[in-house]
Short mmCIF file of C-alpha atoms in Angstrom, two decimals:
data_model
loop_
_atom_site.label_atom_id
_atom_site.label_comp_id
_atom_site.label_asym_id
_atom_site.label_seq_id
_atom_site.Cartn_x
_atom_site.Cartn_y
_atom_site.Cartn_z
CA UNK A 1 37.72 -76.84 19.30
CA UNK A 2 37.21 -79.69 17.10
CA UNK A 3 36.47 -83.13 18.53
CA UNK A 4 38.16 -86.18 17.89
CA UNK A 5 35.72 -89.14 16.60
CA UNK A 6 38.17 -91.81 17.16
CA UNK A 7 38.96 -93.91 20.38
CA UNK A 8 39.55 -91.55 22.93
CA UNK A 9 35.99 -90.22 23.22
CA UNK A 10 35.40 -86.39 22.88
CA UNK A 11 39.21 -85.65 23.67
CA UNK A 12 40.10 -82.10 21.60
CA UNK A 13 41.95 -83.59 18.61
CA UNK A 14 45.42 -82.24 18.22
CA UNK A 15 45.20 -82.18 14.33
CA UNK A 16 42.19 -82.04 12.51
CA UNK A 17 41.02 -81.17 8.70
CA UNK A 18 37.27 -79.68 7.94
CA UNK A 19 36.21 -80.29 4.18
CA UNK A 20 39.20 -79.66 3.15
CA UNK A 21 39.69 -79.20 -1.02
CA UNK A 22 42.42 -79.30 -3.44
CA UNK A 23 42.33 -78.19 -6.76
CA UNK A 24 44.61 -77.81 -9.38
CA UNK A 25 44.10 -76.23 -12.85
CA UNK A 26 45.19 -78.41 -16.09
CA UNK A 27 45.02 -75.48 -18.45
CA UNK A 28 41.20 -74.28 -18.74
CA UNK A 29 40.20 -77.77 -17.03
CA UNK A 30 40.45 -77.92 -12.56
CA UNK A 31 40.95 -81.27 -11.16
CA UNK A 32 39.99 -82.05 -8.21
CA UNK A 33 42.57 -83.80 -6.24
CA UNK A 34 40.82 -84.13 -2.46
CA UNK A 35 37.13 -83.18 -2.00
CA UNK A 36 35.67 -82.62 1.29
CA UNK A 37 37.62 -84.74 3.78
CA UNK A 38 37.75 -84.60 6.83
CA UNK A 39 38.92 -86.29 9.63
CA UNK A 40 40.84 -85.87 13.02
CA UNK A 41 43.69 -86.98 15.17
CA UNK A 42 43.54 -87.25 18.82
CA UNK A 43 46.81 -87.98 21.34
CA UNK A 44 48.43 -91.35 20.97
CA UNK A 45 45.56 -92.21 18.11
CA UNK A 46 46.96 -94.47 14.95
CA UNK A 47 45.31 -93.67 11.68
CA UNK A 48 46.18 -95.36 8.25
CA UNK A 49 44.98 -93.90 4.98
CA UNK A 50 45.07 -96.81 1.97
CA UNK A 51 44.52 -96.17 -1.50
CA UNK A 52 45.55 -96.04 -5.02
CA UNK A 53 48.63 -94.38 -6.09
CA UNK A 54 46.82 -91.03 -7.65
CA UNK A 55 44.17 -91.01 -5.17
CA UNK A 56 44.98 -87.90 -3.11
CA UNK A 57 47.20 -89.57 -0.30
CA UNK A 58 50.38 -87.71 -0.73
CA UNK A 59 48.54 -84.34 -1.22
CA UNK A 60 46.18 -85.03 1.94
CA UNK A 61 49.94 -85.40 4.37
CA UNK A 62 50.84 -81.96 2.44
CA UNK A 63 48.14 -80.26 3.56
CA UNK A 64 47.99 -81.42 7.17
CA UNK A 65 51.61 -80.23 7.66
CA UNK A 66 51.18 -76.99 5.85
CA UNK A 67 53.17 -78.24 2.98
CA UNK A 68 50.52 -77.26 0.70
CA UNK A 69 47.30 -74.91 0.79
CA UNK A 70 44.08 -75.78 0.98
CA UNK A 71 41.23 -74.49 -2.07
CA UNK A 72 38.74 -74.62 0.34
CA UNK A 73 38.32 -76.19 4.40
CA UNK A 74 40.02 -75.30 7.13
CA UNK A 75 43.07 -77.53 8.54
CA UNK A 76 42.99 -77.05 12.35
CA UNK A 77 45.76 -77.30 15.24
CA UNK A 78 44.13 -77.84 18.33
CA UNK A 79 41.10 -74.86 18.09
CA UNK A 80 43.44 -72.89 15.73
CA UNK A 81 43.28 -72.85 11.64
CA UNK A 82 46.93 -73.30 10.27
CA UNK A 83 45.16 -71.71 7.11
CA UNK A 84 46.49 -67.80 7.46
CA UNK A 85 49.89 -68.64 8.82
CA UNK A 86 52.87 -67.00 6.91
CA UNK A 87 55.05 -69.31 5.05
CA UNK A 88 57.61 -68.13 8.49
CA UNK A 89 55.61 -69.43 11.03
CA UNK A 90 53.94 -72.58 9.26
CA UNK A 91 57.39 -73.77 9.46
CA UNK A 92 58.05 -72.63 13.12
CA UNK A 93 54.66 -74.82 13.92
CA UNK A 94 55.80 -78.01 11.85
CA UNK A 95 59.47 -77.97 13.84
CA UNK A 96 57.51 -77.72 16.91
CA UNK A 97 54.39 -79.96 16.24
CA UNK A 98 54.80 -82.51 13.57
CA UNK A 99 57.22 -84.71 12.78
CA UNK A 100 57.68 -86.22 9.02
CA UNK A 101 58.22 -89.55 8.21
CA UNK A 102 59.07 -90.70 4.46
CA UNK A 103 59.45 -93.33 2.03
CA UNK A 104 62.55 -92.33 1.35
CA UNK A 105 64.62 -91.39 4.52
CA UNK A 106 66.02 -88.19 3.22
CA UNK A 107 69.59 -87.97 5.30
CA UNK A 108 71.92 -85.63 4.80
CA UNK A 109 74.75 -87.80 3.37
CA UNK A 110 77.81 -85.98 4.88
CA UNK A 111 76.31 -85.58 8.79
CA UNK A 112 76.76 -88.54 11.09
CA UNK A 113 73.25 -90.29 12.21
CA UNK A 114 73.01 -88.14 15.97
CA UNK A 115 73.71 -84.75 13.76
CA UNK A 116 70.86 -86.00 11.35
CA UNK A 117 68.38 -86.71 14.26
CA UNK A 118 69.95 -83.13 16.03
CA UNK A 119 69.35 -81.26 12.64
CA UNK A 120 65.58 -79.72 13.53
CA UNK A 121 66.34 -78.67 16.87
CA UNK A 122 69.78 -76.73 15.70
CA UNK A 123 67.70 -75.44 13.08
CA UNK A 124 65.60 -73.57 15.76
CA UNK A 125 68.93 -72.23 17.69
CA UNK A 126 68.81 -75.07 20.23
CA UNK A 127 72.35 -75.72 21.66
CA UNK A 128 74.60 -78.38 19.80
CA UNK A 129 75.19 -80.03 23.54
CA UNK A 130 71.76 -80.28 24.23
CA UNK A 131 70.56 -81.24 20.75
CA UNK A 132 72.95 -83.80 20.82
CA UNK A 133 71.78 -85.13 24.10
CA UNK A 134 68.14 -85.43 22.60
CA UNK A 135 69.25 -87.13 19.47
CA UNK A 136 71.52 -89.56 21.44
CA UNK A 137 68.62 -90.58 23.81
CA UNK A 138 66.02 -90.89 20.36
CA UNK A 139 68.93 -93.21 18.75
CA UNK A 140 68.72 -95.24 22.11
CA UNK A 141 65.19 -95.33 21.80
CA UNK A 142 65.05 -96.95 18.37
CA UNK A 143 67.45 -98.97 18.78
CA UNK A 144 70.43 -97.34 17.25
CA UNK A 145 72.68 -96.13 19.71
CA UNK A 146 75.85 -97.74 19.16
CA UNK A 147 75.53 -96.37 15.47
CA UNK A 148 75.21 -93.06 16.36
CA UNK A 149 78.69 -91.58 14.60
CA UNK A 150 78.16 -93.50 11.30
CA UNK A 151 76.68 -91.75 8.69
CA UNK A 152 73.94 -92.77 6.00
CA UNK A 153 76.38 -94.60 3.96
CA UNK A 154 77.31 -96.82 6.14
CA UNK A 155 73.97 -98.42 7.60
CA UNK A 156 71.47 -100.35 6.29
CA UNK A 157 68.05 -99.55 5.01
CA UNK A 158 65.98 -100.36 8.17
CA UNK A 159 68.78 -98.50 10.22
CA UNK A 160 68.05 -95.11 7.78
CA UNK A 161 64.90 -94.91 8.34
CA UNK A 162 65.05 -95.76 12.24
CA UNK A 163 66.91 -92.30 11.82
CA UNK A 164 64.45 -90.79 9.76
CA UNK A 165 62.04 -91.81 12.73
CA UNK A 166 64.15 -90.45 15.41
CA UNK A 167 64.35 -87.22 13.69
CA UNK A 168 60.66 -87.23 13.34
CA UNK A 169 60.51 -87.55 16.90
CA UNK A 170 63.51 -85.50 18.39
CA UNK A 171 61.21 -82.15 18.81
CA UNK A 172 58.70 -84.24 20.66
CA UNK A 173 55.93 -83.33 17.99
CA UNK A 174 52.12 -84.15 19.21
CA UNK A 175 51.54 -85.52 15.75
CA UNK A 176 53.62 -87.96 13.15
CA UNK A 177 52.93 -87.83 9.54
CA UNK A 178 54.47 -90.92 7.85
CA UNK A 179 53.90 -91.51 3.63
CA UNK A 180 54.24 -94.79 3.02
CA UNK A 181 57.43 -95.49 5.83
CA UNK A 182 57.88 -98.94 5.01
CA UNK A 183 57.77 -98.99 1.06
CA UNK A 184 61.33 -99.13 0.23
CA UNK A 185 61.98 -101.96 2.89
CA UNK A 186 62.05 -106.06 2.57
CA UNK A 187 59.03 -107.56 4.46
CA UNK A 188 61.28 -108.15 7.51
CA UNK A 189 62.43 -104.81 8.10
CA UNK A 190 59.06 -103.62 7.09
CA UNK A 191 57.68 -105.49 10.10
CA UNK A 192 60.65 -103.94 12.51
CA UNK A 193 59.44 -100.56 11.26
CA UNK A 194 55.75 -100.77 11.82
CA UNK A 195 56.37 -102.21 15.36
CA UNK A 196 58.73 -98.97 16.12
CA UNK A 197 56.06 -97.08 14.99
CA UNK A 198 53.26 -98.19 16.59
CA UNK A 199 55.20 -99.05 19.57
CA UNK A 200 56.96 -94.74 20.00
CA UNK A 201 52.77 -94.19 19.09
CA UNK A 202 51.68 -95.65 22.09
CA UNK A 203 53.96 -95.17 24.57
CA UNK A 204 55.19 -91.73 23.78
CA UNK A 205 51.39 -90.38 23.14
CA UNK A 206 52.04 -89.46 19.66
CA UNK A 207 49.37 -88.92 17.20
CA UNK A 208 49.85 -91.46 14.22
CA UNK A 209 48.81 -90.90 10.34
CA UNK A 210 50.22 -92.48 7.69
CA UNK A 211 49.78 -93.69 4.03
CA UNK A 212 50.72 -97.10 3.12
CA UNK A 213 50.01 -99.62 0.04
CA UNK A 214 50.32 -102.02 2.81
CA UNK A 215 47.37 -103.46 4.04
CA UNK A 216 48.79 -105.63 6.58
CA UNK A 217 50.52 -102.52 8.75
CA UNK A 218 46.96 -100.40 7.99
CA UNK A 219 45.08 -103.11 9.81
CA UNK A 220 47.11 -102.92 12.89
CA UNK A 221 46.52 -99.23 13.35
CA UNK A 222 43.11 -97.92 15.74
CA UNK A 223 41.89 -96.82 12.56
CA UNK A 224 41.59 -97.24 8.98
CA UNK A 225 40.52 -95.08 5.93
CA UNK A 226 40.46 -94.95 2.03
CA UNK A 227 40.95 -92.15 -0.76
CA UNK A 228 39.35 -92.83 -3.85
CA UNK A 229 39.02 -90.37 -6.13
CA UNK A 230 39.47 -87.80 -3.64
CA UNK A 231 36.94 -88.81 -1.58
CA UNK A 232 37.92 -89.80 2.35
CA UNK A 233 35.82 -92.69 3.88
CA UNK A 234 36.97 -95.05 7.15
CA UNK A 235 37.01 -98.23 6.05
CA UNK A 236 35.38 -99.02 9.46
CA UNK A 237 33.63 -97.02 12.31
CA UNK A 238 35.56 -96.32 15.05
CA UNK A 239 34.54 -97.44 18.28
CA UNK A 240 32.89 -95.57 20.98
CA UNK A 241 34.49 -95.05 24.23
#
């Protein structure tokens, strides 16, 4: 099982890349769009990825939630490689393990917020009573309970993606992958955003990785990275149990 270098010691990582490569061919010419990161996730850990727009950070969340396929590495859940799954049960894992985060919260206009936060689990044949119950209590969680019947249209920006979140978080994934959660927001929102996240991160257990321009809401996570050119470095060491 691979180990997770971060806070927590030599805890197993619950999400974990190995040298992982992307290439993409431009006619006769390959670019290289990652090359040879790696890097790992434990329980509860917070990891922000900075970096250029072009640099690889989009791709990188692709191919940790088996959005994408890797040219070369091996992306790992717990001691297993995600790399052979069928395109049937990659997304069976990702409803069950990770939750998605993005820039844009992606809503389905016409559903009410619960039936937006309900939408994974009915997806995998969960009860509507039940899956309502869970997206009620998420709603509570962040904050959002009394808005619970209104749909997209009707709340604000910071409400959306307070959804968005809550639907991350309804299957009770081990792992979050947010890209770039607070970029469409005004710097007060923004703030209300990153303490959500960081605050469902730490008390819920939940693995944290995201991609942000914001440098600000990357230095308030455990740790911090940057993609340049592909290439994965922390920004910092992480500290030793």
């Amino acid at each position: 099982m691979l180990e997770c270098t971060g806070d927590h010691g030599d805890a197993p990582a619950v999400l974990a890349c190995s040298s992982i490569t992307k290439s993409y061919f431009q006619g006769p010419e390959q670019l290289c769009v990652l090359n040879a990161v790696t890097l790992s996730l434990c329980a509860a850990d917070s990891l922000a990825i900075v970096g250029t727009s072009g640099s690889g950070k989009t791709t990188l969340l692709h191919l940790l939630a088996g959005l994408d396929t890797v040219s070369a590495g091996d992306v790992c859940w717990g001691n297993q490689s995600i790399n052979g799954l069928s395109a049937q049960a990659l997304g069976q894992w990702r409803n069950r393990h990770i939750g998605f985060v993005y820039q844009f919260h992606h809503l389905m206009p016409e559903f009410a917020a619960w039936e937006n936060v309900a939408l994974p689990l009915l997806l995998r044949g969960e009860g509507v009573r039940s899956s309502r119950q869970a997206a009620l209590e998420l709603l509570h969680r962040v904050g959002l309970a009394e808005r619970a019947r209104h749909k997209p249209a009707e709340l604000s920006g910071g409400e959306r993606q307070r959804v968005a979140i809550a639907r991350a978080l309804v299957t009770k994934p081990a792992c979050v992958l947010a890209d770039e959660p607070t970029g469409n927001l005004d710097m007060t929102t923004s703030t209300a955003i990153q303490d959500l996240l960081l605050e469902l991160n730490a008390t819920l257990g939940v693995a944290l990785l995201l991609v942000t321009h914001d440098p600000v809401f990357a230095a308030r996570c455990q740790r911090r990275g940057r993609l340049s050119r592909g290439c994965f470095a922390f920004e910092e060491e992480p500290t030793a149990a």
